[in-house]
XYZ file of C-alpha atoms in Angstrom:
545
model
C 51.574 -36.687 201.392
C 54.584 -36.646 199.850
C 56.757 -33.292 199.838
C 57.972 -31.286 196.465
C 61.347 -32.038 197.367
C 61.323 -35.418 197.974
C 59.312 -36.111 194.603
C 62.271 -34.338 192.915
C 65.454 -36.357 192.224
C 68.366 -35.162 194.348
C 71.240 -33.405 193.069
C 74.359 -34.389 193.297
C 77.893 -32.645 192.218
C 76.130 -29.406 191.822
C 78.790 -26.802 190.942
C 79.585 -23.483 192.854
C 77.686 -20.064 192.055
C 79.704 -17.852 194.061
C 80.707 -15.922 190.996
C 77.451 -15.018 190.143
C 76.479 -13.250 193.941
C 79.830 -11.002 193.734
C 79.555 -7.445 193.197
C 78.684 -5.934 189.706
C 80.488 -3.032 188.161
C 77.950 -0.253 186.505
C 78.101 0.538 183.042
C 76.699 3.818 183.298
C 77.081 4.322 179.145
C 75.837 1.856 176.789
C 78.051 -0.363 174.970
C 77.744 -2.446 171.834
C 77.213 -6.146 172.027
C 78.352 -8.873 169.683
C 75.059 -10.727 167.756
C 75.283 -14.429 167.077
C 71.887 -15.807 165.280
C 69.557 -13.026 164.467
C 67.465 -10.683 166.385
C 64.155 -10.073 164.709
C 64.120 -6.573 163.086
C 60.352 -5.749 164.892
C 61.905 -6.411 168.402
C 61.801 -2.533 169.221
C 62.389 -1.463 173.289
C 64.392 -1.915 176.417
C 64.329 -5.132 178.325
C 64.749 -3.545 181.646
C 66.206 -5.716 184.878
C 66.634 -5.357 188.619
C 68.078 -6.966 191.665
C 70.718 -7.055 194.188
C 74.163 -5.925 193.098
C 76.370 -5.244 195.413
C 77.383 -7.216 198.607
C 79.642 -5.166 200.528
C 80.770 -1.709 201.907
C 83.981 -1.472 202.831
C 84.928 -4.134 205.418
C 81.044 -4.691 206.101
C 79.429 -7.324 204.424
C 75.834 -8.566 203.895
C 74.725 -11.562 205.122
C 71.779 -11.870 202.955
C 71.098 -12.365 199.171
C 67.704 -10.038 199.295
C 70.026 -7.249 201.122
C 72.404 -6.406 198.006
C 71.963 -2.705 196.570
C 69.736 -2.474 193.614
C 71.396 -3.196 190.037
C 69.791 -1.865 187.275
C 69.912 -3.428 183.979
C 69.160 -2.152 180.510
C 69.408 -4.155 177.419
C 67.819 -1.830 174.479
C 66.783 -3.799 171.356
C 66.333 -1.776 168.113
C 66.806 -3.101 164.285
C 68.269 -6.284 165.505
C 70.912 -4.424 167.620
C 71.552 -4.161 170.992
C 73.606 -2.331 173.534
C 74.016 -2.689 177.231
C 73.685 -0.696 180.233
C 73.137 -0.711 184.299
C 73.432 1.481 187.103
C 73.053 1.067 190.873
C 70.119 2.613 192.540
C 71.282 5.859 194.251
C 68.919 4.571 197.212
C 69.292 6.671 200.044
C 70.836 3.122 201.392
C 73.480 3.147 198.532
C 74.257 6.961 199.591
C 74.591 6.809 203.113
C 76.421 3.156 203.170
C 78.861 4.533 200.632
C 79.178 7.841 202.133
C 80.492 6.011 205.460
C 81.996 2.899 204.007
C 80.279 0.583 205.873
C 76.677 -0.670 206.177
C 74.308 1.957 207.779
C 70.862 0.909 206.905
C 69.647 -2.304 207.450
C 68.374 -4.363 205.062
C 65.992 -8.055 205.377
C 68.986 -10.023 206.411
C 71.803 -8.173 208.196
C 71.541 -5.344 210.564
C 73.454 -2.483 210.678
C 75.308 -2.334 213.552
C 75.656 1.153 215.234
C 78.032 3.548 214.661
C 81.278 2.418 216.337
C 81.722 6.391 217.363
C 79.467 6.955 219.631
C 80.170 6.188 223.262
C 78.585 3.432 224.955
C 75.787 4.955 226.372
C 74.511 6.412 222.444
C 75.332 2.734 221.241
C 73.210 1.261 223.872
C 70.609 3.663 223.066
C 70.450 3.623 219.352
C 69.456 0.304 219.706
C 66.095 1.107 220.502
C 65.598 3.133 217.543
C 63.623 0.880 214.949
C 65.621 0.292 211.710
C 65.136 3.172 209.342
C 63.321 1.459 206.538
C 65.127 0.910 203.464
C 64.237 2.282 200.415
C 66.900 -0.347 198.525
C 64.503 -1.603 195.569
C 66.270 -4.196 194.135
C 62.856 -6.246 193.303
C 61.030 -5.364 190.373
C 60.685 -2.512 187.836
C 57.274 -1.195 187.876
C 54.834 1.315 186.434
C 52.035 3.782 187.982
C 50.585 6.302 185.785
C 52.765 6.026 183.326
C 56.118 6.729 185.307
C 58.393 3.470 186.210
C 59.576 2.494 189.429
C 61.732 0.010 190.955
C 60.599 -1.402 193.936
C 60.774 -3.887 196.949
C 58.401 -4.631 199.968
C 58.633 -1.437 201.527
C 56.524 1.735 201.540
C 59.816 3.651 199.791
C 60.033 3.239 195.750
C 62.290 4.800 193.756
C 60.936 6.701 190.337
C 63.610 6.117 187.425
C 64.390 6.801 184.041
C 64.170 3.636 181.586
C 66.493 5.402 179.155
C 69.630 6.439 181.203
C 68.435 4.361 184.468
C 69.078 7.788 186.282
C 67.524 7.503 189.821
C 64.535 10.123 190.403
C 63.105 11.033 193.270
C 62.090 8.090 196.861
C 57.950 7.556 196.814
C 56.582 6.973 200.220
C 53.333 5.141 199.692
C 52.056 6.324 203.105
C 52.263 9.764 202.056
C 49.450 8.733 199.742
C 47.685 6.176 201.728
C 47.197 3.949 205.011
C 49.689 1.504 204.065
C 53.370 0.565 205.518
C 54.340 -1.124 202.516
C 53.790 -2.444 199.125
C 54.407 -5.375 196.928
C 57.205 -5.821 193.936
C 53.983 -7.674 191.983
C 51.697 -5.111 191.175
C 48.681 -5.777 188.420
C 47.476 -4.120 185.122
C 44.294 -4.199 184.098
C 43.116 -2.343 180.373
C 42.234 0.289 181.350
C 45.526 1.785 182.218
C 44.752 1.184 186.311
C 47.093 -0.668 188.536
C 46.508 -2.358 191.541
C 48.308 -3.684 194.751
C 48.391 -4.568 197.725
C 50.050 -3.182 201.242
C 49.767 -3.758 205.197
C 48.560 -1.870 207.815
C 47.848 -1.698 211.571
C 46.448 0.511 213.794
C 44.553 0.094 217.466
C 41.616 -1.597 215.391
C 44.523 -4.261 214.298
C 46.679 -5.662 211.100
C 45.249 -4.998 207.534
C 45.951 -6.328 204.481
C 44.891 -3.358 202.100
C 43.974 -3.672 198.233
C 45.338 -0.546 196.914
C 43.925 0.799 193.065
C 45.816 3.495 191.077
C 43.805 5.449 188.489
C 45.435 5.278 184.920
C 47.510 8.199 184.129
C 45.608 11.509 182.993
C 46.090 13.069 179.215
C 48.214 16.296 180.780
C 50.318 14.145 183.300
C 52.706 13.333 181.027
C 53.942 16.674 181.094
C 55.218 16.450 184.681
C 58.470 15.008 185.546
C 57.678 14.419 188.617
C 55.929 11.124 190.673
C 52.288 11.134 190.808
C 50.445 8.806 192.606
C 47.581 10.955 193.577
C 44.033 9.030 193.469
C 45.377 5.748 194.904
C 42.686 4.819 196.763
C 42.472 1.792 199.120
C 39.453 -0.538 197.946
C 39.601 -2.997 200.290
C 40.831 -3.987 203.823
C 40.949 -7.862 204.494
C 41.189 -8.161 208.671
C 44.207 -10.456 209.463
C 42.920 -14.271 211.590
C 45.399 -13.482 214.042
C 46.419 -9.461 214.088
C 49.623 -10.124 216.228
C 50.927 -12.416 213.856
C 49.946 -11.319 210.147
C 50.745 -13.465 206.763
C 53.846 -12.334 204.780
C 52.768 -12.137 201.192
C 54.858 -11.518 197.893
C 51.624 -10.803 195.289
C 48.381 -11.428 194.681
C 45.907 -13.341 192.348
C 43.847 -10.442 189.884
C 41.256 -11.898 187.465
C 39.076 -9.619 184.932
C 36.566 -9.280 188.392
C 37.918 -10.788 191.515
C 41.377 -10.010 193.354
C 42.409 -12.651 195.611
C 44.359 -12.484 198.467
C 46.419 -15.659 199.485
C 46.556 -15.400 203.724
C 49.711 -17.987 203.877
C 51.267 -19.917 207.265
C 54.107 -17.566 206.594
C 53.683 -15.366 209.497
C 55.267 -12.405 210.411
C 55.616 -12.418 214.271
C 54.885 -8.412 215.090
C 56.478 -8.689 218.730
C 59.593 -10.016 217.814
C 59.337 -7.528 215.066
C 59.237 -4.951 217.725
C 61.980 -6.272 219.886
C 64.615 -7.505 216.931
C 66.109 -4.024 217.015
C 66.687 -4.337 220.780
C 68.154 -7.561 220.233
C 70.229 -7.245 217.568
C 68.169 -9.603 215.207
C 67.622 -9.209 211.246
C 64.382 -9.020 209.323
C 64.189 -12.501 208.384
C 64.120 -14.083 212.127
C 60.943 -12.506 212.600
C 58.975 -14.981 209.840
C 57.970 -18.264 210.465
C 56.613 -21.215 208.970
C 53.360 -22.423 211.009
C 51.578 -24.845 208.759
C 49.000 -25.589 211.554
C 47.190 -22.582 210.231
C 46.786 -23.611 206.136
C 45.674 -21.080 203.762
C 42.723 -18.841 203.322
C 41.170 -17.286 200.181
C 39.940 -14.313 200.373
C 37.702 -13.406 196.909
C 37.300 -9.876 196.738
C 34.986 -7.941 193.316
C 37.924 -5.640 192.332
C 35.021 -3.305 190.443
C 33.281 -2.361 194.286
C 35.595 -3.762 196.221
C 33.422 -6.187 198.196
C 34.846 -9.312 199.862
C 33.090 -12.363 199.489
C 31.615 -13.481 202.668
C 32.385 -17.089 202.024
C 35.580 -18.394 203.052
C 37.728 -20.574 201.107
C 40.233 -23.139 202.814
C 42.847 -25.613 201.825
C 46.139 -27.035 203.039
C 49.155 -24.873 204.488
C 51.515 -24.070 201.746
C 53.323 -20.798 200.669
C 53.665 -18.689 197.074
C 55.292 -16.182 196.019
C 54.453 -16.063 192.676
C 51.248 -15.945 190.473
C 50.965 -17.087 186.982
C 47.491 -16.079 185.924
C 43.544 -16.325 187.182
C 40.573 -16.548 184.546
C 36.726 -16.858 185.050
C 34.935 -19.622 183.728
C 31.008 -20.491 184.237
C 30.464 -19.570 187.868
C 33.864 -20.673 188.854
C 37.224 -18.714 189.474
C 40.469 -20.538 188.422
C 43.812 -19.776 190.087
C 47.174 -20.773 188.736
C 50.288 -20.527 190.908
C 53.562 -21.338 191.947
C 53.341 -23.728 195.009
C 55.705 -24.981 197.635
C 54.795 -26.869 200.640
C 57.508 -25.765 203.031
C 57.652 -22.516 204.100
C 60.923 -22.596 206.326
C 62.786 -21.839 202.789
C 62.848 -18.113 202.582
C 65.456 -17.145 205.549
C 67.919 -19.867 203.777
C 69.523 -17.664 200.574
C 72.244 -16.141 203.065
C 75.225 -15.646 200.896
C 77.223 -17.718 202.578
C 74.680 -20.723 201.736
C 75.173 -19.140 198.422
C 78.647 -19.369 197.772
C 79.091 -23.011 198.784
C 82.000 -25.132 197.718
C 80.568 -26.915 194.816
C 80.345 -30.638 195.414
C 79.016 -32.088 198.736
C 78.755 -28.671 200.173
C 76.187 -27.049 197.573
C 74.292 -30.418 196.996
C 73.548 -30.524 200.878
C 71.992 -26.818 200.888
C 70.184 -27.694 196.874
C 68.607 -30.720 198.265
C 67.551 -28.876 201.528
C 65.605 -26.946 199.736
C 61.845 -26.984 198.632
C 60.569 -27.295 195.038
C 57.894 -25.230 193.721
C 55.407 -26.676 191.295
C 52.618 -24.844 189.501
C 49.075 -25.852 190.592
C 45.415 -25.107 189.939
C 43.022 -23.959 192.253
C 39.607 -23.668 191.767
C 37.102 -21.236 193.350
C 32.856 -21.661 192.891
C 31.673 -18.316 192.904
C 28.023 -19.088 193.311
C 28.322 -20.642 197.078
C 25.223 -19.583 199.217
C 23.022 -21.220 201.796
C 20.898 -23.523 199.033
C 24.797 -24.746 198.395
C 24.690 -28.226 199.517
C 27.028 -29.737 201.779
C 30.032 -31.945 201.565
C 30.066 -32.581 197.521
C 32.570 -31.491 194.586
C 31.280 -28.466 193.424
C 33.858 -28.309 190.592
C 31.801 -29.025 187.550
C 34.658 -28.299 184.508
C 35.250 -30.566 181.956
C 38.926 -32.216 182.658
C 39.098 -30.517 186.126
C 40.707 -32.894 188.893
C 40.487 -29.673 191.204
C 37.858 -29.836 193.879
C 35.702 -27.853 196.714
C 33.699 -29.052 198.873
C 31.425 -26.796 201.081
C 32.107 -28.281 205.084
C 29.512 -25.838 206.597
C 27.555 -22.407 206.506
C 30.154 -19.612 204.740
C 32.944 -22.186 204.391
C 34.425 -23.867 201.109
C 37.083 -25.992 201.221
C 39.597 -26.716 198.054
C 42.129 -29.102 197.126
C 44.188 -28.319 193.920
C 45.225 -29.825 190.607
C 48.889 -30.465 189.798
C 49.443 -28.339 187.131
C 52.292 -30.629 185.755
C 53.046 -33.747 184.545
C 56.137 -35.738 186.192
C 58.430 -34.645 183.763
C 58.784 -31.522 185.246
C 60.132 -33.192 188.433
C 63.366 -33.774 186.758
C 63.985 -29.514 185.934
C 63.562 -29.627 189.764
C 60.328 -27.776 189.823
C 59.815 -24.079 188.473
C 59.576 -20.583 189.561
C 59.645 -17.154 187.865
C 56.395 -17.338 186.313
C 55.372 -15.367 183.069
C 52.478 -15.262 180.678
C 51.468 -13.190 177.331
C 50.475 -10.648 180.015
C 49.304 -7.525 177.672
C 47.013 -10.022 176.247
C 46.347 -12.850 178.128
C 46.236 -11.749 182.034
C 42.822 -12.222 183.582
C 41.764 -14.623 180.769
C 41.661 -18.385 180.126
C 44.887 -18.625 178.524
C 47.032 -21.650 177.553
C 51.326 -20.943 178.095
C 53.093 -19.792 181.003
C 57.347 -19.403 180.646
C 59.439 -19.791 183.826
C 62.697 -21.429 185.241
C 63.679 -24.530 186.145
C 65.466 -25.059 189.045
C 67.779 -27.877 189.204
C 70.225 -25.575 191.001
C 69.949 -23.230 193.957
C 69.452 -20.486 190.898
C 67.160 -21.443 187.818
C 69.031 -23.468 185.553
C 66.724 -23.887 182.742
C 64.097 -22.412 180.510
C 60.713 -23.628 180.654
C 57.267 -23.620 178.178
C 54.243 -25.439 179.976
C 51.047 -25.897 178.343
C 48.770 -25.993 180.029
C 45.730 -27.520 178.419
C 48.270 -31.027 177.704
C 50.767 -30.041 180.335
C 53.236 -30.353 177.927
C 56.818 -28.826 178.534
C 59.880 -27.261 175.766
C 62.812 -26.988 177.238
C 66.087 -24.908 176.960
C 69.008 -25.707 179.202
C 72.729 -25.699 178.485
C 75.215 -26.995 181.713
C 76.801 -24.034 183.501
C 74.152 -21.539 181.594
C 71.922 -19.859 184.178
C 68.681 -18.073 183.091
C 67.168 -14.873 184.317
C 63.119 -15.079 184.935
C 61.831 -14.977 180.579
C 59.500 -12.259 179.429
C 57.416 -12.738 176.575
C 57.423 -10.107 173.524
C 54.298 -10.554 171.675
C 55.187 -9.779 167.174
C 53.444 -6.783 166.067
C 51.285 -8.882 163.796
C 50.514 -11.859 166.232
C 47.320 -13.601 165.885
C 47.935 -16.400 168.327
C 48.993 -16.272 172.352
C 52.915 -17.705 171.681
C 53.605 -15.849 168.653
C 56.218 -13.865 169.966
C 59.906 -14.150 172.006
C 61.286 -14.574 175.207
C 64.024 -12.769 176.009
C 66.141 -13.664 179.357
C 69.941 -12.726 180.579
C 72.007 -15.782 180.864
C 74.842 -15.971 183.377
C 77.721 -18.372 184.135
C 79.908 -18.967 186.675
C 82.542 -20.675 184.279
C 83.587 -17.711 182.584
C 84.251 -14.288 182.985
C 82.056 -11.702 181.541
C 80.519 -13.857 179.498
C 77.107 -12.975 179.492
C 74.109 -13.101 176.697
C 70.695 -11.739 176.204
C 68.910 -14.759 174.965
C 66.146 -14.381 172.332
C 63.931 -17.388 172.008
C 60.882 -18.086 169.470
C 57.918 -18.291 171.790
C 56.322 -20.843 169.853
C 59.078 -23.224 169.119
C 61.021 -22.396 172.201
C 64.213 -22.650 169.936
C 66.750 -19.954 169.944
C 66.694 -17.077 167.140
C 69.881 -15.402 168.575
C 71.823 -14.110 171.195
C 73.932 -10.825 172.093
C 76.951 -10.798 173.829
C 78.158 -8.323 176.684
C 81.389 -8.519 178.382
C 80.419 -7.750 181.614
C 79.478 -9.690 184.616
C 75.781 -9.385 185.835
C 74.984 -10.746 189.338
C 71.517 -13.179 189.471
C 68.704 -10.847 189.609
C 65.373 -11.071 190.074
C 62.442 -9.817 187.865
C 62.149 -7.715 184.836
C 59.912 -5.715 182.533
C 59.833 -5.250 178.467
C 59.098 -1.706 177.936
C 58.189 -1.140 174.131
C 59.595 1.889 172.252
C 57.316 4.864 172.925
C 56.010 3.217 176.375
């Protein structure tokens, strides 16, 4: 078949991002911005933004994007105003590097080298310590019981204050449970529960654990302090090959079934062990072994049962989800797709800040596109099941599984695009009418387009007609859109979608962008003079939340 990126047009004369991956400066106190347009009067919260924001310490510099220290951003919306704020993370990371000057901890790219004082002997030897784990959560803001996070893919959080973006106190998850770490992509279901997922390994072998977290109790709000007591682990999904487990980034959640992707991006756990001894970072230890394809694993989030039928299909990798619905027997699955998995050790910032030109069109077009497809999952496979036809039965579904023998389903997916999308260079930075719409059949997802290195473009799909709107400016670059849902809405778009856009042309020219969901047309915009680096994900957080 033919790749993603080959089905995309290639680039060419790409300009240079390098001034949007320099260091940020905090604005610890909120400032004014200027309005152009209108903001609607019922937008009423804090649009609240992570990732990495600084790139250096001292003479030490990072050699990967994913390392920089945590940026918090908050842009608080009330009466059609808005002011600006962000803070670092006062990770114990930030702390100690700035303490010394120089890079202490090591992040998923660069290791810290040891401490040039010791004598040769204590150098050798501090080699063999592993790498403290960082507790740098420059990922995603988050929310258990009520409290919000920021996190990464570590088993350190950080609890923070949405209002003054103060840093609280570090969570350990495995002070709670058996788990080593946790995803950035937790889910929400009505009830006020969240759920997510974490490794672990022991002499039995490597577990990927589904992890629940009771909603928040009536007198817990009194406490200022971080509470994640009843997180329970519901499930634990054996790994095919416990030396070398599947790095994941989320998982799919539907109003029953979780789903857990097992992806050919594998996490070698020997080299893991022996990267600290030889001086290698984080991201050496993954590898892309599409030999192995995917599995499925279906899971009944209510007892926590895993299906014993396996589901198959081709190797590719996600990272992101966009949103999983039941429908007559079947489970459909809607994600972000790429079919090359050798793409995730390539953001160094030196790939980053390429000339622009020749330079930054080679690395672009190196890189893999990720398209949104469909997969399909028959819930009702047993041994009656027959053998080797399309089970898929839905109207307008080109989606198909076929069950090859006893226990065993294999899929193939539907391109959830038409070729029009091709030309955006594929999307990324999924998001839905999530309050509403997550679990259930559902009809618009917003993301990026990425006809640059960074998205470059903002992006409605419909998915019933697979229909796109599109917003995209030359040297504008959008942050990942959230959807606001109107007080009053009766339908899934009536809303806006808010996103920070950057540029590289000018400095501190920076906007919150405020689109109508429906028409995908801009309502207005508010101007900060400050320069943001590109982040990563974000969360609206309603007045009162």
């Amino acid at each position: 078949p033919i790749s993603s990126r080959q089905r995309c047009p290639q680039a060419s004369g790409l300009e240079c991002l390098a001034p949007l991956v320099c260091s940020g400066e905090e604005t610890p106190d909120p400032i004014p911005t200027t309005i152009k347009g209108t903001i609607p009067a019922w937008i009423n919260g804090s649009f609240l933004r992570n990732g990495p924001g600084k790139f250096e310490f001292g003479t030490d510099r990072y050699t990967h994007w994913f390392d920089g220290m945590a940026m918090m951003h908050r842009f608080h919306i009330c009466e059609g105003n808005v002011t600006y704020s962000s803070r670092f993370l006062r990770s114990d990371s930030f702390i100690q590097n700035s303490e010394k000057n120089r890079i202490v901890v090591s992040e998923f790219g660069t290791l810290a080298m040891p401490d040039p004082c010791k004598n040769i002997f204590a150098r050798f030897l501090s080699r063999f310590q592993t790498p403290k784990t960082t507790d740098n959560a420059n990922v995603n803001f988050v929310k258990y019981k009520g409290d919000y996070y920021v996190s990464t893919e570590t088993n350190y959080m950080r609890r923070v204050d949405p209002q003054s973006l103060e840093t609280k106190e570090k969570v350990d998850w495995s002070q709670y449970i058996a788990v080593n770490s946790a995803t950035a992509h937790p889910h929400y279901d009505r009830e006020g529960a969240v759920y997510n997922m974490g490794n672990s390994h022991s002499r039995r072998g490597f577990f990927y654990n589904i992890i629940r977290v009771p909603p928040p109790e009536e007198k817990a709000a009194m406490q200022d302090s971080a509470d994640l007591t009843g997180a329970k682990v519901i499930c634990s999904i054996p790994a095919a090959d416990p030396r070398k487990p599947s790095y994941f980034h989320s998982f799919v959640m539907s109003e029953n079934y979780i789903v857990f992707v097992e992806q050919p991006i594998k996490i070698d756990l020997l080299k893991f062990m022996l990267y600290k001894i030889q001086g290698k970072s984080f991201h050496k230890v993954m590898t892309w072994e599409p030999q192995h394809g995917i599995i499925f694993h279906l899971v009944n989030r209510h007892t926590g049962m895993a299906s014993e039928v396996k589901y198959c299909t081709a190797p590719m990798f996600t990272l992101h989800q966009i949103n999983a619905f039941e429908d007559g027997g079947f489970l459909i699955m809607d994600m972000c797709c790429g079919d090359d998995g050798e793409l995730i050790g390539e953001f160094t910032l030196e790939n980053l800040r390429r000339n622009a030109g020749e330079e930054m069109d080679e690395f672009y077009n190196s890189l893999c596109r990720n398209l949104p497809r469909r997969y399909v999952l028959p819930l009702t496979v047993d041994e009656r099941t027959p053998l080797d036809q399309n089970l898929i039965t839905l109207h307008n579904c080109k989606a198909t599984a076929r069950k090859t023998k006893h226990g065993e389903v294999y899929v193939t997916h539907e391109e959830l695009h038409n070729d029009e999308l091709l030309q955006f260079g594929g999307l990324e930075f999924p998001q839905i009418n999530y309050h509403q719409y997550n679990g259930r059949p559902y009809r618009y997802f917003y993301s990026c387009g990425f006809g640059h290195v960074f998205g470059d473009s903002l992006l409605k799909m419909d998915v019933h007609t697979k229909e796109l709107k599109a917003w995209r400016y030359p040297g504008l670059y959008p942050s990942e859109p959230v959807f606001v849902a109107s007080p009053k809405a009766t339908e899934e778009d009536d809303g806006v979608v808010l996103s920070v856009i950057i540029t590289p042309r000018e400095e501190k020219s920076t906007f919150l962008l405020v689109l109508d969901a429906k028409t995908f047309s801009e309502l207005g915009r508010a101007e900060v003079p400050v320069n943001i680096p590109y982040g990563t994900h974000g969360v609206w957080q309603s007045f009162g939340d």
